[in-house]
Coordinates of C-alpha atoms in Angstrom, one line a residue:
X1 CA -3.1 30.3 6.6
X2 CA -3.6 26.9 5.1
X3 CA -4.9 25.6 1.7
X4 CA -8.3 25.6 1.0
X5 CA -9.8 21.5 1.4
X6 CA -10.2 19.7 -2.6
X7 CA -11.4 17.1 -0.5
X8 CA -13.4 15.9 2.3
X9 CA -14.8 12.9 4.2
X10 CA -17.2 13.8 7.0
X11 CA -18.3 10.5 8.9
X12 CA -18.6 8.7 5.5
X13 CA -20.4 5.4 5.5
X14 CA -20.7 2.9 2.4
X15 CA -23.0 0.2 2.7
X16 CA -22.5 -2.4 -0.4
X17 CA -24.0 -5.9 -0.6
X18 CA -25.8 -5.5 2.7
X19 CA -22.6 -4.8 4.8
X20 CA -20.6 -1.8 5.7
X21 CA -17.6 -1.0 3.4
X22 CA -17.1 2.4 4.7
X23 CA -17.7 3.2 8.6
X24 CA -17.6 6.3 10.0
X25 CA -14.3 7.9 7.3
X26 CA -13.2 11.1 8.1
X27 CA -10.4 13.0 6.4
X28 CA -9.7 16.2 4.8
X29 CA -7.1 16.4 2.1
X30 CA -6.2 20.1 1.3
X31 CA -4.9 22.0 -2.3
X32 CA -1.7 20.7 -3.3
X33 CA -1.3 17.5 -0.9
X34 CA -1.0 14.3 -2.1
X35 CA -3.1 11.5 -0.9
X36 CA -2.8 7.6 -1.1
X37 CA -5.5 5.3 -0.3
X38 CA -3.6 2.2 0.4
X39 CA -5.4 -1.4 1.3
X40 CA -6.3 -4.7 0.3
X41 CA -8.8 -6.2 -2.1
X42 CA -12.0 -4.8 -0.3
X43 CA -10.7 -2.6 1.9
X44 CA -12.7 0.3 0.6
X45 CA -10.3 2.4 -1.9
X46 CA -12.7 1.9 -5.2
X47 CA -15.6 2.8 -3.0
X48 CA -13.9 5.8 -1.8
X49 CA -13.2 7.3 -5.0
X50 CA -16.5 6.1 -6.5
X51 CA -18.4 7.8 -3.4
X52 CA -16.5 11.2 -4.2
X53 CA -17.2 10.9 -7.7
X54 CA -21.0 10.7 -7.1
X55 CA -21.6 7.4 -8.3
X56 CA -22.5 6.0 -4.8
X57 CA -24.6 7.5 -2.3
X58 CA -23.2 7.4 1.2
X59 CA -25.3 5.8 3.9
X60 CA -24.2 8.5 6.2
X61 CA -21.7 11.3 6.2
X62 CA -21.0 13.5 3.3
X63 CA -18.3 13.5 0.5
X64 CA -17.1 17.3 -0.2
X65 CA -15.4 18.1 -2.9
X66 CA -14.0 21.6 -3.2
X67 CA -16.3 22.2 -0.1
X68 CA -19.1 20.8 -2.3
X69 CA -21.6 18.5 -1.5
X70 CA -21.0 15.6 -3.9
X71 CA -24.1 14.0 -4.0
X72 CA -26.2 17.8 -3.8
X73 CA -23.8 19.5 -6.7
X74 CA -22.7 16.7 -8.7
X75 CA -22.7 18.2 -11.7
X76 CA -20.3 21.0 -10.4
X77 CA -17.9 18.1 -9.0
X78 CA -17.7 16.8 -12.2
X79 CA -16.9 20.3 -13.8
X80 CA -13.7 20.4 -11.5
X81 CA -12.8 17.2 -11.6
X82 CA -11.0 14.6 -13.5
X83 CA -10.5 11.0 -13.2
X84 CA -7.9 8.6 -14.2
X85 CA -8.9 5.1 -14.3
X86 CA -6.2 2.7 -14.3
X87 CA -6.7 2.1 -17.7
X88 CA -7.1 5.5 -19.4
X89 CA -9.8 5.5 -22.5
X90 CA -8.1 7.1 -25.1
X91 CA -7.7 5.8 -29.1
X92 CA -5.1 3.5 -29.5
X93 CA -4.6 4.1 -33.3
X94 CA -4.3 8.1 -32.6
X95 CA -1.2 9.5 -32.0
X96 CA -0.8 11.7 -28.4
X97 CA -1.3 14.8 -29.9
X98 CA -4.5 13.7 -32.3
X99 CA -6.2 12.3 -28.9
X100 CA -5.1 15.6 -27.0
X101 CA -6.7 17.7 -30.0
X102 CA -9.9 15.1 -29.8
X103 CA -10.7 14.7 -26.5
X104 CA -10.1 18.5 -26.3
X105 CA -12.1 19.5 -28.5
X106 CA -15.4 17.2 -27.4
X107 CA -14.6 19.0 -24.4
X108 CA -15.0 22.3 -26.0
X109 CA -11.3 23.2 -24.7
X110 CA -8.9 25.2 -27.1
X111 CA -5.5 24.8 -26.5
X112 CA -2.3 25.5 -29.0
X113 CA -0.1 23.2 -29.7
X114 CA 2.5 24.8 -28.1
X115 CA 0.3 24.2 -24.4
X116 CA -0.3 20.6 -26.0
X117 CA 3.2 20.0 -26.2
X118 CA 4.2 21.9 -23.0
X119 CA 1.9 19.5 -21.0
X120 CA 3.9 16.4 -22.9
X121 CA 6.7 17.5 -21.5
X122 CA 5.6 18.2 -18.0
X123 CA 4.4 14.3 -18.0
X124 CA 7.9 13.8 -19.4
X125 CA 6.4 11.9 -22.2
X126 CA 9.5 11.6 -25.3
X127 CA 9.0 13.9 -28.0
X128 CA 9.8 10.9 -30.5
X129 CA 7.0 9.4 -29.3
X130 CA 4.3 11.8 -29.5
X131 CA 3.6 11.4 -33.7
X132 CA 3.3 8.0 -32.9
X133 CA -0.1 5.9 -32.7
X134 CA -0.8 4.6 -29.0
X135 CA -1.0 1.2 -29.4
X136 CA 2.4 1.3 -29.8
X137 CA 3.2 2.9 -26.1
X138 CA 3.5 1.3 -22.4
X139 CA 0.7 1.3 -20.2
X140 CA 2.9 4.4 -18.5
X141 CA 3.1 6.4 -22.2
X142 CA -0.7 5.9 -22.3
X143 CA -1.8 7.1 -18.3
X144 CA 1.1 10.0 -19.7
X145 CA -1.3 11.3 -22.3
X146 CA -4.1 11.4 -19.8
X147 CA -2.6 12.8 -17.6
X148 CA -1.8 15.4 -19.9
X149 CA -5.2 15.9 -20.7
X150 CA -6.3 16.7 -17.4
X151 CA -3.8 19.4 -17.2
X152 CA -5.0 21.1 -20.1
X153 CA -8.6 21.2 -19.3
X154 CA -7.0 22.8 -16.1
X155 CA -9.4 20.5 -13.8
X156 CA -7.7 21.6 -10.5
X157 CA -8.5 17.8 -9.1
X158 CA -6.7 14.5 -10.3
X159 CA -8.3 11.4 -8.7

């Protein structure tokens, strides 16, 4: 039996600017797999993710997500979803565990500390480091912290 498809292109066409950024992408990525969109400058990657996000309408096709229509359900796709930009928004003079307790609770999540730090360490994020405020971390310690997050709202999808 295989896994149940998180995501799925059918035929999915993009226009931007007046040409075609997307033609015709199909693909089906399915629970568990992990899936690279690799290309240059304009080759289509932002407008992929953005498309499955709902923020573009395809031409064509149809962007599934969970077996969802993206653009008919969008609000569902968000539910289950989480995305991580490449610069994750979080407040640099917070520590890791006061923007995990923040951004957790705007999202109406309850978590224990305990979870809180059992995510920490499944990002491998130092314990020495989570007391301390953010704008003393890497880029990596930050994207860390939100990945995290997304664990601990349990979104089953990490774009």
């Amino acid at each position: 039996m295989s896994a149940p498809a998180v995501l799925t292109a059918e035929q999915l066409t993009v226009a931007r600017g007046g040409h075609s950024v997307l033609d015709g992408m199909s693909f089906t990525v399915a629970q568990g797999d992990v899936f690279a969109l690799l290309g240059g400058n304009g080759a289509g990657k932002s407008t992929t993710l953005l498309t499955f996000l709902g923020f573009i309408a395809p031409t064509r096709g149809r962007a599934l997500v969970f077996g969802e229509d993206v653009q008919a359900n969008r609000a569902e796709v968000h539910r289950r979803s989480a995305y991580l930009p490449e610069t994750a928004s979080l407040y640099a003079h917070l520590s890791a565990r006061e923007n995990l307790a923040y951004f957790l609770s705007l999202s109406g999540t309850q978590r224990a500390a305990a979870e809180q730090e059992a995510a920490l360490d499944e990002v491998g994020l130092a314990t020495g480091a989570r007391g301390q405020a953010l704008d003393r971390y890497s880029k990596g310690m930050r994207q860390k912290v939100a990945i995290a997050l997304a664990i601990l709202r349990e979104t089953p999808l990490l774009l």
